[in-house]
PDB file of C-alpha atoms in Angstrom:
ATOM      1  CA  MET A   1     -35.593 -55.745  16.435  1.00  0.00           C
ATOM      2  CA  SER A   2     -33.580 -52.482  16.264  1.00  0.00           C
ATOM      3  CA  LYS A   3     -34.921 -49.104  14.761  1.00  0.00           C
ATOM      4  CA  ARG A   4     -33.194 -47.943  11.836  1.00  0.00           C
ATOM      5  CA  GLN A   5     -31.594 -44.286  12.667  1.00  0.00           C
ATOM      6  CA  ASP A   6     -31.648 -41.622  10.136  1.00  0.00           C
ATOM      7  CA  PRO A   7     -28.569 -39.845   9.547  1.00  0.00           C
ATOM      8  CA  PRO A   8     -28.390 -36.476  11.428  1.00  0.00           C
ATOM      9  CA  VAL A   9     -29.760 -33.558   9.440  1.00  0.00           C
ATOM     10  CA  ARG A  10     -26.919 -31.023   8.872  1.00  0.00           C
ATOM     11  CA  PRO A  11     -27.763 -27.174   8.503  1.00  0.00           C
ATOM     12  CA  ALA A  12     -27.477 -25.908   5.047  1.00  0.00           C
ATOM     13  CA  ASP A  13     -24.329 -23.793   4.288  1.00  0.00           C
ATOM     14  CA  ASP A  14     -25.634 -20.497   3.005  1.00  0.00           C
ATOM     15  CA  GLY A  15     -22.355 -19.588   2.230  1.00  0.00           C
ATOM     16  CA  GLY A  16     -21.966 -17.154   5.027  1.00  0.00           C
ATOM     17  CA  GLY A  17     -19.293 -19.352   6.486  1.00  0.00           C
ATOM     18  CA  ARG A  18     -17.504 -19.799   3.187  1.00  0.00           C
ATOM     19  CA  ARG A  19     -17.249 -15.888   2.627  1.00  0.00           C
ATOM     20  CA  ALA A  20     -16.017 -15.204   6.245  1.00  0.00           C
ATOM     21  CA  ARG A  21     -13.277 -17.717   5.489  1.00  0.00           C
ATOM     22  CA  THR A  22     -12.310 -16.223   2.107  1.00  0.00           C
ATOM     23  CA  VAL A  23     -12.464 -12.532   3.700  1.00  0.00           C
ATOM     24  CA  SER A  24     -10.405 -13.819   6.601  1.00  0.00           C
ATOM     25  CA  ARG A  25      -7.779 -15.176   4.143  1.00  0.00           C
ATOM     26  CA  LEU A  26      -7.606 -12.038   2.210  1.00  0.00           C
ATOM     27  CA  TRP A  27      -6.779  -9.961   5.519  1.00  0.00           C
ATOM     28  CA  SER A  28      -4.390 -12.598   6.359  1.00  0.00           C
ATOM     29  CA  ARG A  29      -2.367 -12.393   3.198  1.00  0.00           C
ATOM     30  CA  ALA A  30      -2.569  -8.377   3.120  1.00  0.00           C
ATOM     31  CA  LEU A  31      -1.221  -8.299   6.710  1.00  0.00           C
ATOM     32  CA  ALA A  32       1.490 -10.873   6.050  1.00  0.00           C
ATOM     33  CA  THR A  33       2.534  -8.992   3.101  1.00  0.00           C
ATOM     34  CA  ALA A  34       2.708  -5.808   5.089  1.00  0.00           C
ATOM     35  CA  ALA A  35       4.419  -7.533   7.929  1.00  0.00           C
ATOM     36  CA  GLY A  36       7.193  -8.972   5.859  1.00  0.00           C
ATOM     37  CA  THR A  37       7.742  -5.793   3.903  1.00  0.00           C
ATOM     38  CA  PHE A  38       8.029  -3.730   7.450  1.00  0.00           C
ATOM     39  CA  VAL A  39      10.468  -6.375   8.695  1.00  0.00           C
ATOM     40  CA  PHE A  40      12.539  -6.152   5.734  1.00  0.00           C
ATOM     41  CA  GLY A  41      12.416  -2.480   5.672  1.00  0.00           C
ATOM     42  CA  CYS A  42      13.629  -2.252   9.445  1.00  0.00           C
ATOM     43  CA  LEU A  43      16.685  -4.711   8.514  1.00  0.00           C
ATOM     44  CA  TYR A  44      17.405  -2.781   5.529  1.00  0.00           C
ATOM     45  CA  PHE A  45      17.424   0.485   6.924  1.00  0.00           C
ATOM     46  CA  PHE A  46      19.373  -0.864  10.070  1.00  0.00           C
ATOM     47  CA  VAL A  47      22.249  -2.229   7.722  1.00  0.00           C
ATOM     48  CA  ARG A  48      22.112   0.927   5.479  1.00  0.00           C
ATOM     49  CA  GLN A  49      22.763   3.107   8.637  1.00  0.00           C
ATOM     50  CA  SER A  50      25.917   1.182   9.310  1.00  0.00           C
ATOM     51  CA  VAL A  51      27.109   1.461   5.737  1.00  0.00           C
ATOM     52  CA  LYS A  52      26.329   5.211   5.403  1.00  0.00           C
ATOM     53  CA  GLU A  53      27.594   6.300   8.823  1.00  0.00           C
ATOM     54  CA  GLY A  54      29.674   3.291  10.360  1.00  0.00           C
ATOM     55  CA  VAL A  55      27.510   3.088  13.245  1.00  0.00           C
ATOM     56  CA  TRP A  56      25.131   0.200  14.225  1.00  0.00           C
ATOM     57  CA  TYR A  57      21.984   1.415  15.922  1.00  0.00           C
ATOM     58  CA  PHE A  58      18.401   1.257  15.826  1.00  0.00           C
ATOM     59  CA  ASP A  59      15.845   3.413  16.853  1.00  0.00           C
ATOM     60  CA  LEU A  60      12.448   4.679  16.180  1.00  0.00           C
ATOM     61  CA  THR A  61      13.398   6.779  13.311  1.00  0.00           C
ATOM     62  CA  LEU A  62      14.372   3.667  11.407  1.00  0.00           C
ATOM     63  CA  VAL A  63      11.141   2.189  12.357  1.00  0.00           C
ATOM     64  CA  ASN A  64       9.275   5.302  11.057  1.00  0.00           C
ATOM     65  CA  LYS A  65      11.113   5.013   7.704  1.00  0.00           C
ATOM     66  CA  ALA A  66       9.976   1.366   7.368  1.00  0.00           C
ATOM     67  CA  LEU A  67       6.567   2.420   8.099  1.00  0.00           C
ATOM     68  CA  GLY A  68       6.511   4.761   5.364  1.00  0.00           C
ATOM     69  CA  THR A  69       7.925   2.530   2.870  1.00  0.00           C
ATOM     70  CA  THR A  70       5.767  -0.352   3.491  1.00  0.00           C
ATOM     71  CA  SER A  71       2.709   1.998   3.419  1.00  0.00           C
ATOM     72  CA  LEU A  72       3.836   3.308  -0.096  1.00  0.00           C
ATOM     73  CA  VAL A  73       4.378  -0.303  -1.128  1.00  0.00           C
ATOM     74  CA  MET A  74       1.258  -1.919  -0.117  1.00  0.00           C
ATOM     75  CA  ILE A  75      -0.845   0.888  -1.801  1.00  0.00           C
ATOM     76  CA  ALA A  76       1.246   0.638  -5.123  1.00  0.00           C
ATOM     77  CA  LEU A  77       0.735  -3.071  -4.935  1.00  0.00           C
ATOM     78  CA  SER A  78      -3.129  -2.606  -4.462  1.00  0.00           C
ATOM     79  CA  MET A  79      -3.153  -0.285  -7.392  1.00  0.00           C
ATOM     80  CA  ALA A  80      -0.830  -2.427  -9.489  1.00  0.00           C
ATOM     81  CA  LEU A  81      -3.028  -5.593  -9.261  1.00  0.00           C
ATOM     82  CA  THR A  82      -5.534  -4.361 -11.619  1.00  0.00           C
ATOM     83  CA  GLY A  83      -3.000  -4.208 -14.518  1.00  0.00           C
ATOM     84  CA  ILE A  84      -1.344  -7.450 -13.396  1.00  0.00           C
ATOM     85  CA  ALA A  85      -4.817  -9.031 -13.621  1.00  0.00           C
ATOM     86  CA  PHE A  86      -5.408  -7.699 -16.929  1.00  0.00           C
ATOM     87  CA  PHE A  87      -2.278  -8.694 -18.760  1.00  0.00           C
ATOM     88  CA  ALA A  88      -1.791 -12.098 -16.689  1.00  0.00           C
ATOM     89  CA  GLY A  89      -5.065 -13.135 -17.705  1.00  0.00           C
ATOM     90  CA  ARG A  90      -5.988 -14.054 -14.112  1.00  0.00           C
ATOM     91  CA  GLY A  91      -9.320 -12.261 -13.861  1.00  0.00           C
ATOM     92  CA  SER A  92     -11.027 -11.535 -10.638  1.00  0.00           C
ATOM     93  CA  ARG A  93      -8.771 -13.623  -8.615  1.00  0.00           C
ATOM     94  CA  LEU A  94      -5.990 -10.935  -8.076  1.00  0.00           C
ATOM     95  CA  LEU A  95      -8.714  -8.326  -8.041  1.00  0.00           C
ATOM     96  CA  THR A  96      -9.938  -9.525  -4.764  1.00  0.00           C
ATOM     97  CA  PHE A  97      -6.752  -8.634  -3.144  1.00  0.00           C
ATOM     98  CA  ARG A  98      -7.046  -4.959  -3.926  1.00  0.00           C
ATOM     99  CA  ARG A  99      -9.114  -3.604  -1.112  1.00  0.00           C
ATOM    100  CA  HIS A 100      -7.338  -5.404   1.589  1.00  0.00           C
ATOM    101  CA  HIS A 101      -3.913  -4.370   0.460  1.00  0.00           C
ATOM    102  CA  GLY A 102      -4.896  -0.752  -0.101  1.00  0.00           C
ATOM    103  CA  LEU A 103      -6.578  -0.542   3.377  1.00  0.00           C
ATOM    104  CA  VAL A 104      -3.699  -2.041   5.288  1.00  0.00           C
ATOM    105  CA  GLY A 105      -1.353   0.403   3.475  1.00  0.00           C
ATOM    106  CA  PHE A 106      -3.642   3.228   4.452  1.00  0.00           C
ATOM    107  CA  TRP A 107      -3.443   2.117   8.126  1.00  0.00           C
ATOM    108  CA  ILE A 108       0.240   1.789   7.942  1.00  0.00           C
ATOM    109  CA  GLY A 109       0.359   5.289   6.419  1.00  0.00           C
ATOM    110  CA  LEU A 110      -1.645   6.774   9.452  1.00  0.00           C
ATOM    111  CA  ALA A 111       0.662   4.867  11.769  1.00  0.00           C
ATOM    112  CA  HIS A 112       3.578   6.465   9.870  1.00  0.00           C
ATOM    113  CA  GLY A 113       2.230   9.996  10.202  1.00  0.00           C
ATOM    114  CA  ALA A 114       1.457   9.502  13.858  1.00  0.00           C
ATOM    115  CA  VAL A 115       4.959   8.254  14.738  1.00  0.00           C
ATOM    116  CA  ASN A 116       6.500  11.104  12.791  1.00  0.00           C
ATOM    117  CA  HIS A 117       4.628  14.027  14.079  1.00  0.00           C
ATOM    118  CA  LEU A 118       3.464  12.811  17.563  1.00  0.00           C
ATOM    119  CA  VAL A 119       5.767   9.970  18.860  1.00  0.00           C
ATOM    120  CA  LEU A 120       9.153  11.034  17.555  1.00  0.00           C
ATOM    121  CA  PRO A 121       8.890  14.444  19.153  1.00  0.00           C
ATOM    122  CA  ALA A 122       7.626  13.011  22.259  1.00  0.00           C
ATOM    123  CA  THR A 123      10.739  10.690  22.691  1.00  0.00           C
ATOM    124  CA  GLY A 124      13.232  13.500  21.907  1.00  0.00           C
ATOM    125  CA  LEU A 125      13.797  12.195  18.428  1.00  0.00           C
ATOM    126  CA  ARG A 126      13.862  14.416  15.260  1.00  0.00           C
ATOM    127  CA  PRO A 127      12.138  13.298  11.834  1.00  0.00           C
ATOM    128  CA  GLU A 128      13.917  14.513   8.747  1.00  0.00           C
ATOM    129  CA  GLU A 129      13.670  18.046   8.426  1.00  0.00           C
ATOM    130  CA  LYS A 130      14.535  19.785   5.122  1.00  0.00           C
ATOM    131  CA  ALA A 131      13.514  22.680   3.058  1.00  0.00           C
ATOM    132  CA  GLU A 132      11.061  20.482   1.413  1.00  0.00           C
ATOM    133  CA  THR A 133       9.382  19.419   4.709  1.00  0.00           C
ATOM    134  CA  LEU A 134       6.379  21.511   4.481  1.00  0.00           C
ATOM    135  CA  PRO A 135       5.349  20.595   1.053  1.00  0.00           C
ATOM    136  CA  ALA A 136       6.235  17.046   1.707  1.00  0.00           C
ATOM    137  CA  ASP A 137       4.160  17.076   4.728  1.00  0.00           C
ATOM    138  CA  ALA A 138       1.230  18.900   2.862  1.00  0.00           C
ATOM    139  CA  THR A 139       1.428  16.058   0.058  1.00  0.00           C
ATOM    140  CA  GLY A 140       1.403  13.387   2.669  1.00  0.00           C
ATOM    141  CA  LEU A 141      -1.675  14.725   4.474  1.00  0.00           C
ATOM    142  CA  ALA A 142      -3.606  14.911   1.019  1.00  0.00           C
ATOM    143  CA  ALA A 143      -2.610  11.583   0.090  1.00  0.00           C
ATOM    144  CA  LEU A 144      -4.050  10.386   3.578  1.00  0.00           C
ATOM    145  CA  VAL A 145      -7.219  12.378   3.462  1.00  0.00           C
ATOM    146  CA  ILE A 146      -7.925  10.853  -0.266  1.00  0.00           C
ATOM    147  CA  PHE A 147      -7.129   7.148   1.023  1.00  0.00           C
ATOM    148  CA  GLY A 148      -9.454   7.844   4.048  1.00  0.00           C
ATOM    149  CA  PHE A 149     -12.002   8.760   1.947  1.00  0.00           C
ATOM    150  CA  LEU A 150     -11.668   5.932  -0.465  1.00  0.00           C
ATOM    151  CA  ALA A 151     -11.664   3.525   2.763  1.00  0.00           C
ATOM    152  CA  ILE A 152     -15.210   4.668   3.468  1.00  0.00           C
ATOM    153  CA  ILE A 153     -16.360   4.627  -0.227  1.00  0.00           C
ATOM    154  CA  SER A 154     -15.241   1.075  -0.500  1.00  0.00           C
ATOM    155  CA  LEU A 155     -18.001  -0.276   1.692  1.00  0.00           C
ATOM    156  CA  ALA A 156     -20.405  -2.316   0.054  1.00  0.00           C
ATOM    157  CA  GLU A 157     -23.225  -0.008   1.630  1.00  0.00           C
ATOM    158  CA  VAL A 158     -21.896   3.169  -0.132  1.00  0.00           C
ATOM    159  CA  LYS A 159     -21.474   1.082  -3.418  1.00  0.00           C
ATOM    160  CA  GLY A 160     -25.269   0.335  -3.533  1.00  0.00           C
ATOM    161  CA  PHE A 161     -26.129   4.068  -2.701  1.00  0.00           C
ATOM    162  CA  ILE A 162     -24.036   5.679  -5.560  1.00  0.00           C
ATOM    163  CA  GLY A 163     -24.035   3.080  -7.925  1.00  0.00           C
ATOM    164  CA  GLY A 164     -21.508   0.485  -9.150  1.00  0.00           C
ATOM    165  CA  GLN A 165     -19.975   2.587 -12.120  1.00  0.00           C
ATOM    166  CA  ALA A 166     -19.492   5.727 -10.254  1.00  0.00           C
ATOM    167  CA  TRP A 167     -18.156   3.837  -7.426  1.00  0.00           C
ATOM    168  CA  ARG A 168     -15.596   2.276  -9.436  1.00  0.00           C
ATOM    169  CA  ARG A 169     -14.689   5.430 -11.311  1.00  0.00           C
ATOM    170  CA  ILE A 170     -14.093   7.217  -7.847  1.00  0.00           C
ATOM    171  CA  LEU A 171     -12.138   4.511  -6.414  1.00  0.00           C
ATOM    172  CA  ARG A 172      -9.784   4.293  -9.600  1.00  0.00           C
ATOM    173  CA  TYR A 173      -9.246   8.038  -9.811  1.00  0.00           C
ATOM    174  CA  GLY A 174      -8.864   8.735  -6.406  1.00  0.00           C
ATOM    175  CA  GLY A 175      -6.728   5.804  -5.813  1.00  0.00           C
ATOM    176  CA  TYR A 176      -4.049   6.887  -8.512  1.00  0.00           C
ATOM    177  CA  ALA A 177      -4.295  10.414  -7.443  1.00  0.00           C
ATOM    178  CA  GLY A 178      -3.552   9.452  -3.869  1.00  0.00           C
ATOM    179  CA  LEU A 179      -0.537   7.161  -5.022  1.00  0.00           C
ATOM    180  CA  VAL A 180       0.852  10.106  -7.127  1.00  0.00           C
ATOM    181  CA  LEU A 181       0.826  12.285  -3.936  1.00  0.00           C
ATOM    182  CA  ALA A 182       2.328   9.648  -1.680  1.00  0.00           C
ATOM    183  CA  THR A 183       4.960   9.119  -4.126  1.00  0.00           C
ATOM    184  CA  ALA A 184       5.343  12.959  -4.205  1.00  0.00           C
ATOM    185  CA  HIS A 185       5.572  12.949  -0.611  1.00  0.00           C
ATOM    186  CA  ALA A 186       8.546  10.543  -0.586  1.00  0.00           C
ATOM    187  CA  ALA A 187      10.308  12.412  -3.528  1.00  0.00           C
ATOM    188  CA  LEU A 188      10.233  15.738  -1.932  1.00  0.00           C
ATOM    189  CA  LEU A 189      11.758  14.031   1.157  1.00  0.00           C
ATOM    190  CA  LYS A 190      14.370  11.816  -0.501  1.00  0.00           C
ATOM    191  CA  TRP A 191      15.227  13.424  -3.896  1.00  0.00           C
ATOM    192  CA  GLY A 192      18.619  14.501  -3.046  1.00  0.00           C
ATOM    193  CA  SER A 193      19.360  10.973  -1.586  1.00  0.00           C
ATOM    194  CA  TRP A 194      18.063   9.513  -4.836  1.00  0.00           C
ATOM    195  CA  GLU A 195      19.985  11.855  -7.169  1.00  0.00           C
ATOM    196  CA  ASN A 196      23.310  11.316  -5.152  1.00  0.00           C
ATOM    197  CA  PHE A 197      22.690   7.660  -5.268  1.00  0.00           C
ATOM    198  CA  VAL A 198      22.264   7.652  -9.027  1.00  0.00           C
ATOM    199  CA  ARG A 199      25.032   9.763  -9.483  1.00  0.00           C
ATOM    200  CA  THR A 200      27.718   8.270  -7.314  1.00  0.00           C
ATOM    201  CA  PHE A 201      26.323   5.025  -6.048  1.00  0.00           C
ATOM    202  CA  ASP A 202      27.349   6.232  -2.404  1.00  0.00           C
ATOM    203  CA  PRO A 203      26.209   4.840  -0.063  1.00  0.00           C
ATOM    204  CA  ALA A 204      26.206   1.659  -1.871  1.00  0.00           C
ATOM    205  CA  MET A 205      22.556   0.803  -0.527  1.00  0.00           C
ATOM    206  CA  PRO A 206      19.958   3.462  -1.711  1.00  0.00           C
ATOM    207  CA  SER A 207      17.149   4.689   0.493  1.00  0.00           C
ATOM    208  CA  LEU A 208      14.549   2.009   0.274  1.00  0.00           C
ATOM    209  CA  SER A 209      12.222   5.034  -0.565  1.00  0.00           C
ATOM    210  CA  LEU A 210      13.482   4.743  -3.989  1.00  0.00           C
ATOM    211  CA  PRO A 211      12.401   1.242  -5.096  1.00  0.00           C
ATOM    212  CA  ALA A 212       9.194   1.740  -3.343  1.00  0.00           C
ATOM    213  CA  ALA A 213       8.618   4.951  -5.600  1.00  0.00           C
ATOM    214  CA  LEU A 214       9.573   3.030  -8.508  1.00  0.00           C
ATOM    215  CA  ILE A 215       6.831   0.477  -7.762  1.00  0.00           C
ATOM    216  CA  ALA A 216       4.448   3.246  -7.552  1.00  0.00           C
ATOM    217  CA  ALA A 217       5.496   4.621 -10.839  1.00  0.00           C
ATOM    218  CA  ALA A 218       5.191   0.950 -12.337  1.00  0.00           C
ATOM    219  CA  ALA A 219       1.749   0.805 -11.102  1.00  0.00           C
ATOM    220  CA  VAL A 220       0.695   4.035 -12.681  1.00  0.00           C
ATOM    221  CA  LEU A 221       2.308   2.993 -16.006  1.00  0.00           C
ATOM    222  CA  LEU A 222       0.802  -0.278 -16.017  1.00  0.00           C
ATOM    223  CA  ARG A 223      -2.472   1.285 -15.687  1.00  0.00           C
ATOM    224  CA  LEU A 224      -2.126   3.639 -18.615  1.00  0.00           C
ATOM    225  CA  ALA A 225      -0.745   0.517 -20.555  1.00  0.00           C
ATOM    226  CA  MET A 226      -3.908  -1.250 -19.527  1.00  0.00           C
ATOM    227  CA  ALA A 227      -6.231   1.687 -20.692  1.00  0.00           C
ATOM    228  CA  LEU A 228      -4.270   1.738 -24.172  1.00  0.00           C
ATOM    229  CA  ALA A 229      -4.886  -1.845 -24.337  1.00  0.00           C
ATOM    230  CA  MET A 230      -8.494  -1.640 -23.773  1.00  0.00           C
ATOM    231  CA  ARG A 231      -8.820   1.306 -26.215  1.00  0.00           C
ATOM    232  CA  ARG A 232      -7.224  -0.870 -28.838  1.00  0.00           C
ATOM    233  CA  ARG A 233      -9.419  -3.663 -28.173  1.00  0.00           C
ATOM    234  CA  ALA A 234     -12.396  -1.786 -28.472  1.00  0.00           C
ATOM    235  CA  ARG A 235     -11.454  -0.021 -31.644  1.00  0.00           C
ATOM    236  CA  GLY A 236     -11.035  -3.863 -33.007  1.00  0.00           C
TER     237      GLY A 236
END
């Protein structure tokens, strides 16, 4: 007579594996969004160069422009998700994407700065040089410093050290300050191009930094609208 075999005992799932998979998905989506934005930016600047100058060519200067645009878009999306979640009633689901989109945007911003100031000069290519280059570099550097600080602050260990309320306040105000500086960096470099497009629509394709800056401005306005809505709710 054969003995009855008990089913194998499975180790209890402590949630660690599930959490790791969730974090992996968040990173994957942020990286996929950044990759799609970057590829679109490269193609857009490539075509725009032909429309603007009548010549088809692709070099690292276009890659650098796509990096800068992608960084601004990713950080703006990260900041806009708070207001979108609030008004769309999606709760914490959308909020989980903020940190990963913001960090990816920061890393791409670092790459943009490195390519602009190190790689392009080393290869004999010249980044855009205008009278506003120095203040543009200053605002860009200030934005990177702020976002680098926020990247450290975003760690869970730091949150436990400084307290949740102060942690959220630092990330909120620091994030919007950095976003404003990053947008100012783009505006100082490209304001003439933006103004020319609005007046003449020539060339037919605007610099991609213009819609990127509009996305950033929308993120700030969305946050202001959210603050007003919360104040009205508090007053009843």
